[in-house]
């Protein structure tokens, strides 16, 4: 079931939580709403669910919410045929796992409600799917966070919803469990192919899980794109900064040279104040300066865990530390350790004109 | 290792003081009530208790309590629901207003009701014209009893419902449950112990209320005399054994209430460790 939002906005007690947005979610798509807290992503999700009402639009175009061809703008939550997974699971604490999953089926109107046996079979099938059939008689308080979240997912899927909405589904879980559940949700989505929207503040989660990501900040949609395009071609500075670690280089450009304290970098830019942004993997470290760049730095921390070595750099001319990732081979060759003085060479940098969402400029160091 | 403030001397002193005070102020009076009630033997006690006026007072008291509890139950749940599930201007004020019956002296409360609903009162004059008598009759007793007991249940529920939040109810609604089903199957089971606890407190207060009731009831024997009023009347008639017999009945109800309360608390603590 596709979802279509037209001019959906929301005010809470005079403050704007969500600017009127338009959004199309295709049938079978898994879409992530990504943003920092207070960006309006949860509000948007709750409006799709019907747990929150959108503002009545004062413009000639009314706020509309469509599931497929069905206009659900004024349809009550209970009649929208959605599944909602809450961040804190919201399991019914006085009901067993079995009864939690069976709840949606057992409250159906008598004429459409499946028989007891049928409910039982369906619940057991769902519990098997979330690998919890052996815990059917337990109570939520006796389960781990990851198990509770799987129960909550089975409960939401039991009523065969048209769309599945997840509010920070893995937010309260530890890293390992989160990774497992993510992979598992991805598989489940491929298998059952439901349309699904989830909220997260974790860029990695959004990029890994989603077919498309909606990046939000301050009640606005910043960019809607595939994870790949989002990372490679961010439309503005916010998206760039939110989707990964960023190093800042700010200075005055004169005659094609950017200066900042005793640091210099050749750039192909007109004169004036400039701020350049670099990803950690775009910083190369060397023992010598080059004609095009003279950026002396001191290593302040080294973390050799993972595929690459993460190095923290500081310098007098830098207001905040830089982060660089180097290959293990380079790590050994450069004899990296705390206190080592080196030179940074940008492989590549980005620059965003202040408010214009126009095409960002990027440059390549010689 | 000794903890701060846990020296043996201090501990013994505090425990000793607590025991002595409990004995002097709680246990001794309780024993005295029963001793006085049975001072002239069980048969005299029984005679006093089965006195027609006393019997009427017992039934009136229990009847008033039986009517008060459902009223307070509905009022308390509705109020707690309103305060914990909705945001509206004046919510804080309402939360403070709930405590008025606790803050006001019961006698004052009785007096207000008398002034409002009595024969010459603001509403009373109109009621009198309709030939409705509230004061100096059981409806008046019920009204003031509800007034002094209405905060108990709401006060028990509000902190609990606040801490539980409305997530489970939201989950129920997204699963297609209607309003009443959600209340019956999700909300009610989560608050049932607090609710029962509130009912016990309400009952204890409703049975024992003296001040407000004494102002509005008129204490007509066999008509509007409740058990606490009966104690006072008999005592003023120099029927000490009779007064203490009624008092012993009240004390017995109180003890049963306490036992029920302790039982619930024990159960609640057990549920916390073994859910």
Coordinates of C-alpha atoms in Angstrom, one line a residue:
Chain A
X1 CA 0.0 0.0 0.0
X2 CA 1.5 3.3 -1.0
X3 CA 1.4 6.4 1.3
X4 CA 0.9 9.9 0.1
X5 CA 1.2 13.0 2.2
X6 CA 0.0 16.4 1.0
X7 CA 0.6 19.6 3.0
X8 CA 0.9 17.7 6.3
X9 CA 2.0 20.1 9.0
X10 CA 1.7 20.3 12.8
X11 CA 1.8 22.9 15.5
X12 CA 2.0 22.1 19.2
X13 CA 0.7 24.9 21.5
X14 CA 1.9 27.6 19.1
X15 CA 5.2 26.2 18.2
X16 CA 5.7 24.6 14.8
X17 CA 6.7 21.0 15.0
X18 CA 6.4 20.2 11.4
X19 CA 6.3 22.5 8.3
X20 CA 3.7 21.4 5.7
X21 CA 5.4 18.6 3.9
X22 CA 4.7 16.5 0.8
X23 CA 5.9 12.9 0.6
X24 CA 5.3 9.9 -1.5
X25 CA 6.1 6.5 -0.3
X26 CA 5.8 3.7 -2.8
X27 CA 4.2 0.3 -2.3
X28 CA 6.5 -2.1 -0.6
X29 CA 9.1 0.5 0.1
X30 CA 11.1 0.7 3.4
X31 CA 11.6 4.4 4.2
X32 CA 13.6 5.8 7.0
X33 CA 12.9 9.2 8.6
X34 CA 16.2 10.5 9.8
X35 CA 17.0 13.5 11.9
X36 CA 18.1 14.8 15.2
X37 CA 15.7 15.0 18.1
X38 CA 13.2 17.7 17.7
X39 CA 13.4 17.5 13.9
X40 CA 9.7 16.5 13.6
X41 CA 10.3 12.9 12.4
X42 CA 8.3 11.2 15.2
X43 CA 5.5 13.8 14.8
X44 CA 5.4 12.9 11.1
X45 CA 5.2 9.2 11.8
X46 CA 2.5 9.7 14.5
X47 CA 0.5 11.7 12.0
X48 CA 0.7 8.9 9.4
X49 CA -0.4 6.5 12.1
X50 CA -3.3 8.8 13.2
X51 CA -2.0 9.1 16.8
X52 CA -1.6 12.8 16.0
X53 CA -3.8 15.0 13.8
X54 CA -2.3 17.3 11.2
X55 CA -3.0 21.0 11.3
X56 CA -5.9 22.1 9.2
X57 CA -4.2 23.7 6.3
X58 CA -5.2 27.3 5.8
X59 CA -3.9 27.4 2.2
X60 CA -6.3 26.4 -0.6
X61 CA -4.6 23.0 -0.8
X62 CA -6.0 21.0 2.2
X63 CA -3.9 18.6 4.2
X64 CA -4.4 15.1 2.9
X65 CA -3.1 11.7 3.8
X66 CA -3.7 8.8 1.4
X67 CA -3.1 5.1 1.8
X68 CA -3.2 3.8 -1.8
X69 CA -6.4 5.4 -3.1
X70 CA -8.0 5.6 0.3
X71 CA -8.2 9.0 1.9
X72 CA -7.4 8.4 5.6
X73 CA -7.0 12.0 6.7
X74 CA -10.0 11.9 8.9
X75 CA -10.0 8.1 9.6
X76 CA -9.5 7.1 13.3
X77 CA -6.3 5.2 14.2
X78 CA -8.2 2.1 14.9
X79 CA -9.6 2.0 11.4
X80 CA -6.5 2.9 9.5
X81 CA -5.1 -0.7 9.4
X82 CA -1.6 0.2 10.5
X83 CA 0.9 -1.6 12.6
X84 CA 2.8 0.6 15.0
X85 CA 6.0 -0.4 16.8
X86 CA 6.9 1.8 19.7
X87 CA 10.4 2.7 20.9
X88 CA 9.7 1.5 24.4
X89 CA 7.8 -1.5 23.0
X90 CA 4.6 -0.7 24.9
X91 CA 3.7 -4.3 25.4
X92 CA 0.7 -5.0 27.6
X93 CA 2.5 -5.7 30.8
X94 CA -0.2 -7.8 32.4
X95 CA -0.6 -10.1 29.4
X96 CA 1.5 -13.0 28.3
X97 CA 3.5 -12.9 25.1
X98 CA 0.8 -15.0 23.4
X99 CA -2.0 -12.7 24.5
X100 CA 0.0 -9.6 23.5
X101 CA 0.3 -10.9 19.9
X102 CA -3.3 -12.2 19.9
X103 CA -4.7 -8.8 21.1
X104 CA -5.3 -7.2 17.7
X105 CA -7.1 -10.3 16.5
X106 CA -9.2 -10.7 19.7
X107 CA -10.6 -7.2 19.6
X108 CA -11.8 -7.5 16.0
X109 CA -15.6 -7.1 15.6
X110 CA -17.3 -10.5 16.2
X111 CA -18.3 -11.1 12.6
X112 CA -14.8 -10.6 11.1
X113 CA -12.9 -12.1 14.1
X114 CA -11.2 -15.4 13.4
X115 CA -12.1 -18.4 15.5
X116 CA -10.2 -19.2 18.7
X117 CA -8.3 -22.0 17.0
X118 CA -7.5 -19.8 14.0
X119 CA -6.2 -17.0 16.3
X120 CA -4.1 -19.5 18.1
X121 CA -2.6 -20.9 14.9
X122 CA -1.8 -17.4 13.6
X123 CA -0.2 -16.2 16.8
X124 CA 2.0 -19.3 17.0
X125 CA 3.0 -18.8 13.4
X126 CA 4.0 -15.2 14.1
X127 CA 5.9 -16.2 17.3
X128 CA 7.7 -18.7 15.2
X129 CA 8.6 -16.1 12.7
X130 CA 10.1 -13.8 15.4
X131 CA 11.7 -17.0 16.9
X132 CA 9.9 -16.6 20.3
X133 CA 7.5 -19.6 20.2
X134 CA 9.2 -21.0 23.3
X135 CA 8.4 -17.8 25.3
X136 CA 4.7 -17.7 24.5
X137 CA 3.7 -18.0 28.2
X138 CA 6.2 -15.5 29.5
X139 CA 5.3 -11.9 30.6
X140 CA 7.0 -8.9 29.0
X141 CA 9.0 -8.1 32.2
X142 CA 10.7 -11.5 31.9
X143 CA 12.0 -10.8 28.4
X144 CA 15.1 -8.9 27.2
X145 CA 14.8 -5.7 25.3
X146 CA 15.4 -7.4 22.0
X147 CA 12.8 -10.1 22.7
X148 CA 10.3 -7.5 23.7
X149 CA 10.8 -5.6 20.5
X150 CA 10.3 -8.8 18.5
X151 CA 7.0 -9.4 20.4
X152 CA 5.9 -5.9 19.7
X153 CA 6.7 -6.4 16.0
X154 CA 4.8 -9.7 15.9
X155 CA 1.8 -8.0 17.7
X156 CA 1.8 -5.3 15.0
X157 CA 2.0 -7.7 12.2
X158 CA -0.8 -10.0 13.6
X159 CA -3.5 -7.8 12.2
X160 CA -1.9 -7.8 8.8
X161 CA -1.6 -4.0 8.5
X162 CA -1.5 -2.1 5.2
X163 CA 1.6 -0.2 6.5
X164 CA 4.0 -0.8 9.3
X165 CA 5.3 2.2 11.2
X166 CA 8.2 1.9 13.6
X167 CA 9.3 4.7 16.0
X168 CA 13.0 4.3 16.8
X169 CA 12.5 0.6 16.9
X170 CA 16.0 -0.3 18.0
X171 CA 16.8 2.9 19.9
X172 CA 16.8 1.4 23.4
X173 CA 18.9 -1.7 22.5
X174 CA 22.6 -2.3 22.7
X175 CA 24.7 -2.3 19.5
X176 CA 25.0 -6.0 18.9
X177 CA 21.2 -6.7 19.3
X178 CA 20.4 -3.7 17.2
X179 CA 22.6 -5.0 14.4
X180 CA 20.9 -8.4 14.5
X181 CA 17.4 -7.0 14.6
X182 CA 18.2 -4.6 11.7
X183 CA 19.3 -7.5 9.5
X184 CA 16.3 -9.5 10.6
X185 CA 13.8 -6.6 9.8
X186 CA 15.4 -6.2 6.4
X187 CA 14.9 -9.9 5.7
X188 CA 11.3 -9.8 7.0
X189 CA 10.6 -6.8 4.8
X190 CA 11.9 -8.6 1.7
X191 CA 9.9 -11.6 2.6
X192 CA 6.5 -10.0 3.4
X193 CA 7.0 -6.9 1.3
X194 CA 4.9 -4.5 3.4
X195 CA 5.2 -0.8 3.1
X196 CA 7.1 0.5 6.0
X197 CA 8.2 3.7 7.5
X198 CA 10.6 3.9 10.4
X199 CA 12.1 6.7 12.5
X200 CA 15.7 6.9 13.6
X201 CA 18.3 9.3 14.7
X202 CA 21.1 6.9 13.8
X203 CA 22.5 7.6 10.3
X204 CA 24.0 4.2 10.0
X205 CA 20.7 2.5 10.7
X206 CA 18.9 4.7 8.2
X207 CA 21.4 4.2 5.4
X208 CA 21.7 0.5 6.0
X209 CA 18.0 -0.3 6.2
X210 CA 16.2 2.1 3.9
X211 CA 15.3 2.0 0.3
X212 CA 15.0 5.8 0.6
X213 CA 15.8 8.1 3.5
X214 CA 14.0 11.3 4.4
X215 CA 16.4 13.6 6.2
X216 CA 14.7 16.0 8.4
X217 CA 15.7 18.9 10.6
X218 CA 13.8 21.6 12.4
X219 CA 10.4 20.4 11.2
X220 CA 11.5 20.4 7.5
X221 CA 12.4 17.8 5.0
X222 CA 16.0 18.5 3.9
X223 CA 16.4 15.7 1.3
X224 CA 14.7 12.6 0.1
X225 CA 17.0 10.2 -1.6
X226 CA 18.5 6.7 -1.7
X227 CA 21.2 6.1 0.9
X228 CA 23.8 6.2 -1.8
X229 CA 22.8 9.4 -3.4
X230 CA 22.3 11.0 0.0
X231 CA 25.9 10.2 1.0
X232 CA 27.5 11.0 -2.3
X233 CA 25.4 14.0 -3.2
X234 CA 24.1 15.8 -0.2
X235 CA 21.9 18.7 -1.2
X236 CA 22.9 20.9 1.7
X237 CA 25.3 21.4 4.5
X238 CA 22.9 19.9 7.1
X239 CA 22.6 16.6 5.3
X240 CA 26.3 16.5 4.7
X241 CA 27.1 17.1 8.4
X242 CA 24.4 14.8 9.7
X243 CA 25.4 11.8 7.6
X244 CA 28.8 11.3 9.0
X245 CA 31.8 12.8 10.8
X246 CA 32.9 16.2 9.4
X247 CA 36.1 18.2 9.6
X248 CA 35.9 21.9 9.3
X249 CA 38.5 24.2 7.8
X250 CA 37.7 27.9 8.0
X251 CA 39.9 30.7 6.7
X252 CA 40.5 33.6 4.4
X253 CA 41.1 33.0 0.8
X254 CA 43.5 35.4 -1.0
X255 CA 44.9 34.8 -4.5
X256 CA 43.9 31.2 -4.4
X257 CA 45.4 30.4 -1.0
X258 CA 43.3 29.7 2.1
X259 CA 45.1 30.8 5.2
X260 CA 44.2 29.9 8.8
X261 CA 46.9 30.7 11.4
X262 CA 50.0 29.0 10.1
X263 CA 48.0 26.6 7.9
X264 CA 47.7 27.1 4.2
X265 CA 45.8 25.3 1.4
X266 CA 45.7 26.1 -2.3
X267 CA 42.1 26.3 -3.4
X268 CA 40.4 27.4 -6.6
X269 CA 38.1 29.9 -5.0
X270 CA 37.5 33.6 -5.2
X271 CA 38.8 35.8 -2.4
X272 CA 36.8 36.0 0.9
X273 CA 36.0 34.0 4.0
X274 CA 35.5 30.3 3.3
X275 CA 34.6 27.2 5.2
X276 CA 35.5 23.8 3.7
X277 CA 34.2 20.5 4.9
X278 CA 36.0 17.2 4.8
X279 CA 35.1 13.6 5.6
X280 CA 37.6 11.7 7.7
X281 CA 38.5 9.5 4.8
X282 CA 39.3 12.5 2.7
X283 CA 42.2 13.5 5.0
X284 CA 45.5 12.0 4.0
X285 CA 48.4 12.2 6.5
X286 CA 52.1 12.6 5.5
X287 CA 55.4 13.5 7.2
X288 CA 56.1 16.4 4.8
X289 CA 54.1 19.5 3.7
X290 CA 53.4 20.0 0.0
X291 CA 53.4 23.1 -2.1
X292 CA 49.6 23.0 -2.3
X293 CA 49.0 22.3 1.3
X294 CA 50.7 23.1 4.6
X295 CA 48.4 21.9 7.4
X296 CA 50.5 20.9 10.5
X297 CA 48.7 18.7 13.0
X298 CA 49.4 16.7 16.1
X299 CA 48.0 13.3 16.7
X300 CA 46.0 13.3 20.0
X301 CA 44.3 9.9 19.9
X302 CA 44.6 6.7 17.9
X303 CA 41.9 4.0 17.7
X304 CA 43.2 1.0 15.7
X305 CA 39.9 -0.9 15.9
X306 CA 38.1 -2.0 12.8
X307 CA 39.0 -1.9 9.1
X308 CA 40.6 1.4 9.4
X309 CA 42.5 3.3 12.1
X310 CA 40.7 6.4 13.4
X311 CA 43.1 9.2 14.3
X312 CA 42.2 12.4 16.2
X313 CA 44.2 15.5 15.2
X314 CA 44.6 18.8 16.8
X315 CA 46.4 22.0 15.9
X316 CA 46.6 25.6 17.1
X317 CA 44.9 26.8 13.9
X318 CA 42.0 24.4 14.4
X319 CA 39.1 25.4 16.7
X320 CA 38.0 21.8 17.1
X321 CA 39.8 18.4 16.6
X322 CA 39.8 16.7 13.2
X323 CA 39.1 13.0 12.6
X324 CA 41.0 11.1 10.0
X325 CA 40.8 7.5 9.0
X326 CA 43.9 5.8 7.6
X327 CA 44.7 2.3 6.4
X328 CA 46.5 0.0 8.8
X329 CA 49.5 -0.1 6.4
X330 CA 49.7 3.7 6.6
X331 CA 49.3 3.6 10.3
X332 CA 52.4 1.4 10.6
X333 CA 54.4 3.3 7.9
X334 CA 53.8 6.7 9.6
X335 CA 54.5 5.3 13.0
X336 CA 51.3 6.9 14.4
X337 CA 51.2 7.5 18.1
X338 CA 50.0 10.2 20.4
X339 CA 52.0 13.4 20.1
X340 CA 53.3 12.7 16.6
X341 CA 53.5 15.8 14.4
X342 CA 52.3 15.3 10.8
X343 CA 50.9 17.2 7.9
X344 CA 47.3 16.8 6.7
X345 CA 46.5 16.8 3.0
X346 CA 42.9 17.1 1.9
X347 CA 42.2 14.6 -0.9
X348 CA 38.9 16.3 -1.6
X349 CA 36.7 18.9 0.1
X350 CA 33.1 20.2 0.1
X351 CA 31.7 23.6 0.3
X352 CA 28.1 24.7 0.8
X353 CA 27.0 28.2 0.0
X354 CA 25.3 29.5 3.1
X355 CA 21.6 29.2 2.7
X356 CA 21.2 28.3 -1.0
X357 CA 20.3 24.7 -1.5
X358 CA 21.9 25.0 -5.0
X359 CA 24.4 22.6 -6.2
X360 CA 27.3 22.4 -3.7
X361 CA 30.8 23.1 -4.9
X362 CA 33.5 20.5 -4.3
X363 CA 37.1 20.7 -4.9
X364 CA 40.0 18.4 -5.3
X365 CA 43.4 19.0 -3.9
X366 CA 46.2 18.8 -6.3
Chain B
X1 CA 32.0 -1.2 57.9
X2 CA 29.5 0.9 59.7
X3 CA 27.2 3.1 57.7
X4 CA 26.8 6.8 58.4
X5 CA 24.3 7.3 61.2
X6 CA 24.1 3.7 62.1
X7 CA 25.8 3.5 65.4
X8 CA 24.3 0.9 67.8
X9 CA 23.4 3.4 70.4
X10 CA 21.4 5.6 68.1
X11 CA 19.8 2.5 66.6
X12 CA 18.7 1.2 69.9
X13 CA 17.4 4.6 71.1
X14 CA 15.4 5.1 67.9
X15 CA 13.9 1.6 67.9
X16 CA 13.1 1.9 71.6
X17 CA 11.4 5.3 71.2
X18 CA 9.4 4.0 68.3
X19 CA 8.2 1.0 70.2
X20 CA 7.3 3.0 73.3
X21 CA 5.4 5.6 71.3
X22 CA 3.5 2.9 69.3
X23 CA 2.5 1.2 72.5
X24 CA 1.4 4.3 74.3
X25 CA -0.4 6.0 71.4
X26 CA -1.7 3.2 69.3
X27 CA -1.8 -0.1 71.0
X28 CA -2.9 0.9 74.5
X29 CA -6.0 2.9 73.3
X30 CA -6.9 0.0 71.0
X31 CA -6.7 -2.5 73.9
X32 CA -8.6 0.0 76.1
X33 CA -11.5 0.2 73.6
X34 CA -12.0 -3.6 73.6
X35 CA -11.4 -3.8 77.4
X36 CA -14.1 -1.2 78.0
X37 CA -16.5 -2.8 75.5
X38 CA -16.2 -6.1 77.3
X39 CA -15.9 -4.6 80.8
X40 CA -19.3 -6.0 81.9
X41 CA -19.0 -9.3 80.0
X42 CA -19.8 -10.5 76.5
X43 CA -23.6 -10.6 77.1
X44 CA -23.7 -6.9 77.9
X45 CA -21.6 -6.1 74.9
X46 CA -23.9 -8.1 72.7
X47 CA -27.0 -6.5 74.3
X48 CA -25.5 -3.1 73.4
X49 CA -24.6 -4.0 69.9
X50 CA -27.9 -5.5 69.2
X51 CA -29.8 -2.5 70.4
X52 CA -32.2 -1.3 67.8
X53 CA -30.7 2.1 67.5
X54 CA -27.2 0.8 67.3
X55 CA -28.2 -1.8 64.7
X56 CA -29.7 1.0 62.6
X57 CA -26.5 3.1 63.0
X58 CA -24.4 0.1 61.8
X59 CA -26.6 -0.4 58.7
X60 CA -26.7 3.3 58.0
X61 CA -22.9 3.6 58.2
X62 CA -22.3 0.5 56.0
X63 CA -25.0 1.7 53.6
X64 CA -23.4 5.1 53.3
X65 CA -20.0 3.5 52.7
X66 CA -21.5 1.2 50.1
X67 CA -22.9 4.1 48.2
X68 CA -19.9 6.3 48.6
X69 CA -17.4 3.8 47.1
X70 CA -19.0 3.5 43.6
X71 CA -19.4 7.3 43.4
X72 CA -15.8 7.9 44.3
X73 CA -14.7 5.1 42.0
X74 CA -16.3 6.6 39.0
X75 CA -15.2 10.1 40.0
X76 CA -11.6 9.1 40.8
X77 CA -11.0 7.1 37.6
X78 CA -12.6 9.8 35.5
X79 CA -10.5 12.5 37.2
X80 CA -7.2 10.6 37.0
X81 CA -7.9 9.8 33.4
X82 CA -8.6 13.4 32.6
X83 CA -5.5 14.7 34.4
X84 CA -3.0 12.1 33.1
X85 CA -4.2 11.6 29.5
X86 CA -5.1 15.1 28.4
X87 CA -3.3 18.4 28.3
X88 CA -5.6 21.3 28.8
X89 CA -5.4 24.7 30.4
X90 CA -6.1 24.6 34.1
X91 CA -4.8 21.0 34.5
X92 CA -2.5 22.0 37.3
X93 CA -5.2 24.0 39.1
X94 CA -7.5 21.0 38.9
X95 CA -4.8 18.8 40.4
X96 CA -4.6 21.2 43.3
X97 CA -8.4 21.4 43.7
X98 CA -8.6 17.7 44.2
X99 CA -6.8 18.2 47.6
X100 CA -9.4 20.7 48.9
X101 CA -11.3 18.0 50.9
X102 CA -8.0 17.0 52.5
X103 CA -7.1 20.6 53.3
X104 CA -10.4 21.7 54.7
X105 CA -11.5 20.7 58.2
X106 CA -14.5 18.2 57.9
X107 CA -16.6 20.3 60.2
X108 CA -16.2 23.3 57.9
X109 CA -17.1 21.1 55.0
X110 CA -20.3 20.0 56.8
X111 CA -21.1 23.6 57.6
X112 CA -20.7 24.6 53.9
X113 CA -23.1 21.9 52.8
X114 CA -25.5 22.9 55.5
X115 CA -25.4 26.6 54.4
X116 CA -25.9 25.6 50.8
X117 CA -28.4 22.9 51.0
X118 CA -30.1 23.5 54.4
X119 CA -33.6 24.8 54.5
X120 CA -32.6 28.5 54.4
X121 CA -29.5 27.9 52.2
X122 CA -28.9 29.1 48.7
X123 CA -29.9 25.9 47.0
X124 CA -31.9 24.7 50.0
X125 CA -34.7 27.2 49.6
X126 CA -35.4 26.0 46.1
X127 CA -35.1 22.4 47.2
X128 CA -37.5 23.0 50.0
X129 CA -40.0 24.4 47.5
X130 CA -39.7 21.1 45.6
X131 CA -40.2 19.3 48.9
X132 CA -36.7 17.7 48.7
X133 CA -34.8 17.4 52.0
X134 CA -31.1 16.7 51.8
X135 CA -29.8 18.0 55.2
X136 CA -30.7 16.1 58.3
X137 CA -31.4 13.0 56.2
X138 CA -29.2 10.3 54.7
X139 CA -28.6 12.0 51.3
X140 CA -26.9 14.8 53.2
X141 CA -24.7 12.3 55.0
X142 CA -23.9 10.7 51.7
X143 CA -23.0 14.1 50.2
X144 CA -20.5 15.1 52.9
X145 CA -19.0 11.6 53.0
X146 CA -18.4 11.7 49.2
X147 CA -16.9 15.2 49.7
X148 CA -14.4 14.1 52.3
X149 CA -13.4 10.8 50.6
X150 CA -13.4 11.8 46.9
X151 CA -9.7 12.6 46.6
X152 CA -8.5 9.1 47.8
X153 CA -8.9 7.1 44.6
X154 CA -7.8 9.9 42.2
X155 CA -4.7 10.5 44.4
X156 CA -3.8 6.8 44.2
X157 CA -4.3 6.6 40.5
X158 CA -2.7 9.9 39.2
X159 CA 1.0 9.1 40.0
X160 CA 0.6 5.5 38.8
X161 CA -1.1 6.5 35.5
X162 CA 1.4 9.2 35.0
X163 CA 4.4 6.9 35.4
X164 CA 2.7 4.2 33.2
X165 CA 2.0 6.7 30.4
X166 CA -0.4 6.2 27.6
X167 CA 1.8 4.1 25.3
X168 CA 0.0 0.8 26.0
X169 CA -3.4 2.5 25.3
X170 CA -2.0 3.9 22.1
X171 CA -0.8 0.4 21.2
X172 CA -4.2 -1.0 21.8
X173 CA -5.9 1.6 19.6
X174 CA -3.5 1.1 16.8
X175 CA -4.4 -2.6 17.0
X176 CA -8.0 -1.7 16.4
X177 CA -9.4 -1.7 20.0
X178 CA -12.3 0.6 20.8
X179 CA -12.3 3.0 23.7
X180 CA -14.2 0.8 26.1
X181 CA -12.2 -2.3 25.1
X182 CA -9.0 -0.4 25.7
X183 CA -10.1 0.7 29.1
X184 CA -11.4 -2.8 30.1
X185 CA -8.5 -4.9 28.8
X186 CA -5.5 -2.5 29.0
X187 CA -6.0 0.4 31.4
X188 CA -8.0 -1.3 34.1
X189 CA -5.7 -4.3 34.6
X190 CA -2.8 -2.0 35.0
X191 CA -4.4 0.1 37.7
X192 CA -6.5 -2.5 39.5
X193 CA -4.2 -2.7 42.6
X194 CA -4.0 1.0 43.0
X195 CA -7.8 1.2 42.5
X196 CA -8.4 -1.4 45.2
X197 CA -6.1 0.3 47.5
X198 CA -8.0 3.6 47.0
X199 CA -11.3 1.8 47.6
X200 CA -9.9 0.5 51.0
X201 CA -8.8 4.0 52.0
X202 CA -12.2 5.5 50.9
X203 CA -14.1 2.8 52.8
X204 CA -12.0 3.5 56.0
X205 CA -12.7 7.2 55.8
X206 CA -16.3 6.8 54.9
X207 CA -17.1 4.5 57.8
X208 CA -15.2 6.6 60.3
X209 CA -16.1 10.2 59.3
X210 CA -17.5 12.2 62.2
X211 CA -17.0 15.9 61.8
X212 CA -18.7 16.6 58.6
X213 CA -21.5 14.1 59.2
X214 CA -22.2 15.4 62.7
X215 CA -23.0 18.8 61.2
X216 CA -25.4 17.7 58.5
X217 CA -27.0 14.6 60.0
X218 CA -28.8 16.0 63.0
X219 CA -28.0 12.7 64.7
X220 CA -31.6 11.5 65.0
X221 CA -31.6 8.2 66.6
X222 CA -32.9 5.4 64.4
X223 CA -32.9 7.8 61.5
X224 CA -29.7 9.7 60.8
X225 CA -27.3 8.4 63.5
X226 CA -24.2 6.8 62.1
X227 CA -21.9 4.6 64.1
X228 CA -19.3 7.3 65.0
X229 CA -22.2 9.7 66.1
X230 CA -23.7 6.8 68.1
X231 CA -20.5 6.5 70.1
X232 CA -20.6 10.1 71.1
X233 CA -24.3 10.0 71.9
X234 CA -24.1 6.9 74.1
X235 CA -21.1 8.3 75.9
X236 CA -22.9 11.6 76.6
X237 CA -25.8 9.4 78.0
X238 CA -23.3 7.9 80.5
X239 CA -23.6 4.5 78.8
X240 CA -19.9 3.9 78.7
X241 CA -20.1 0.2 77.8
X242 CA -22.5 1.0 75.0
X243 CA -20.3 3.7 73.6
X244 CA -17.3 1.5 73.7
X245 CA -19.2 -1.4 72.1
X246 CA -20.0 0.8 69.1
X247 CA -16.4 2.1 69.2
X248 CA -15.1 -1.5 69.3
X249 CA -17.2 -2.3 66.1
X250 CA -15.6 0.7 64.4
X251 CA -12.2 -0.4 65.5
X252 CA -12.9 -3.8 64.2
X253 CA -13.8 -2.4 60.8
X254 CA -10.6 -0.4 60.9
X255 CA -8.5 -3.4 61.7
X256 CA -10.1 -5.4 58.9
X257 CA -9.4 -2.6 56.5
X258 CA -5.8 -2.4 57.7
X259 CA -5.4 -6.1 57.2
X260 CA -6.8 -5.9 53.7
X261 CA -4.4 -3.0 53.0
X262 CA -1.4 -4.9 54.3
X263 CA -2.4 -7.9 52.3
X264 CA -2.5 -5.8 49.1
X265 CA 0.8 -4.3 49.9
X266 CA 2.4 -7.7 50.5
X267 CA 0.9 -8.9 47.2
X268 CA 2.2 -5.8 45.4
X269 CA 5.7 -6.2 46.7
X270 CA 5.7 -9.9 45.7
X271 CA 4.5 -9.0 42.2
X272 CA 7.5 -6.6 41.9
X273 CA 10.0 -9.3 42.7
X274 CA 8.2 -12.1 40.9
X275 CA 6.2 -10.6 38.1

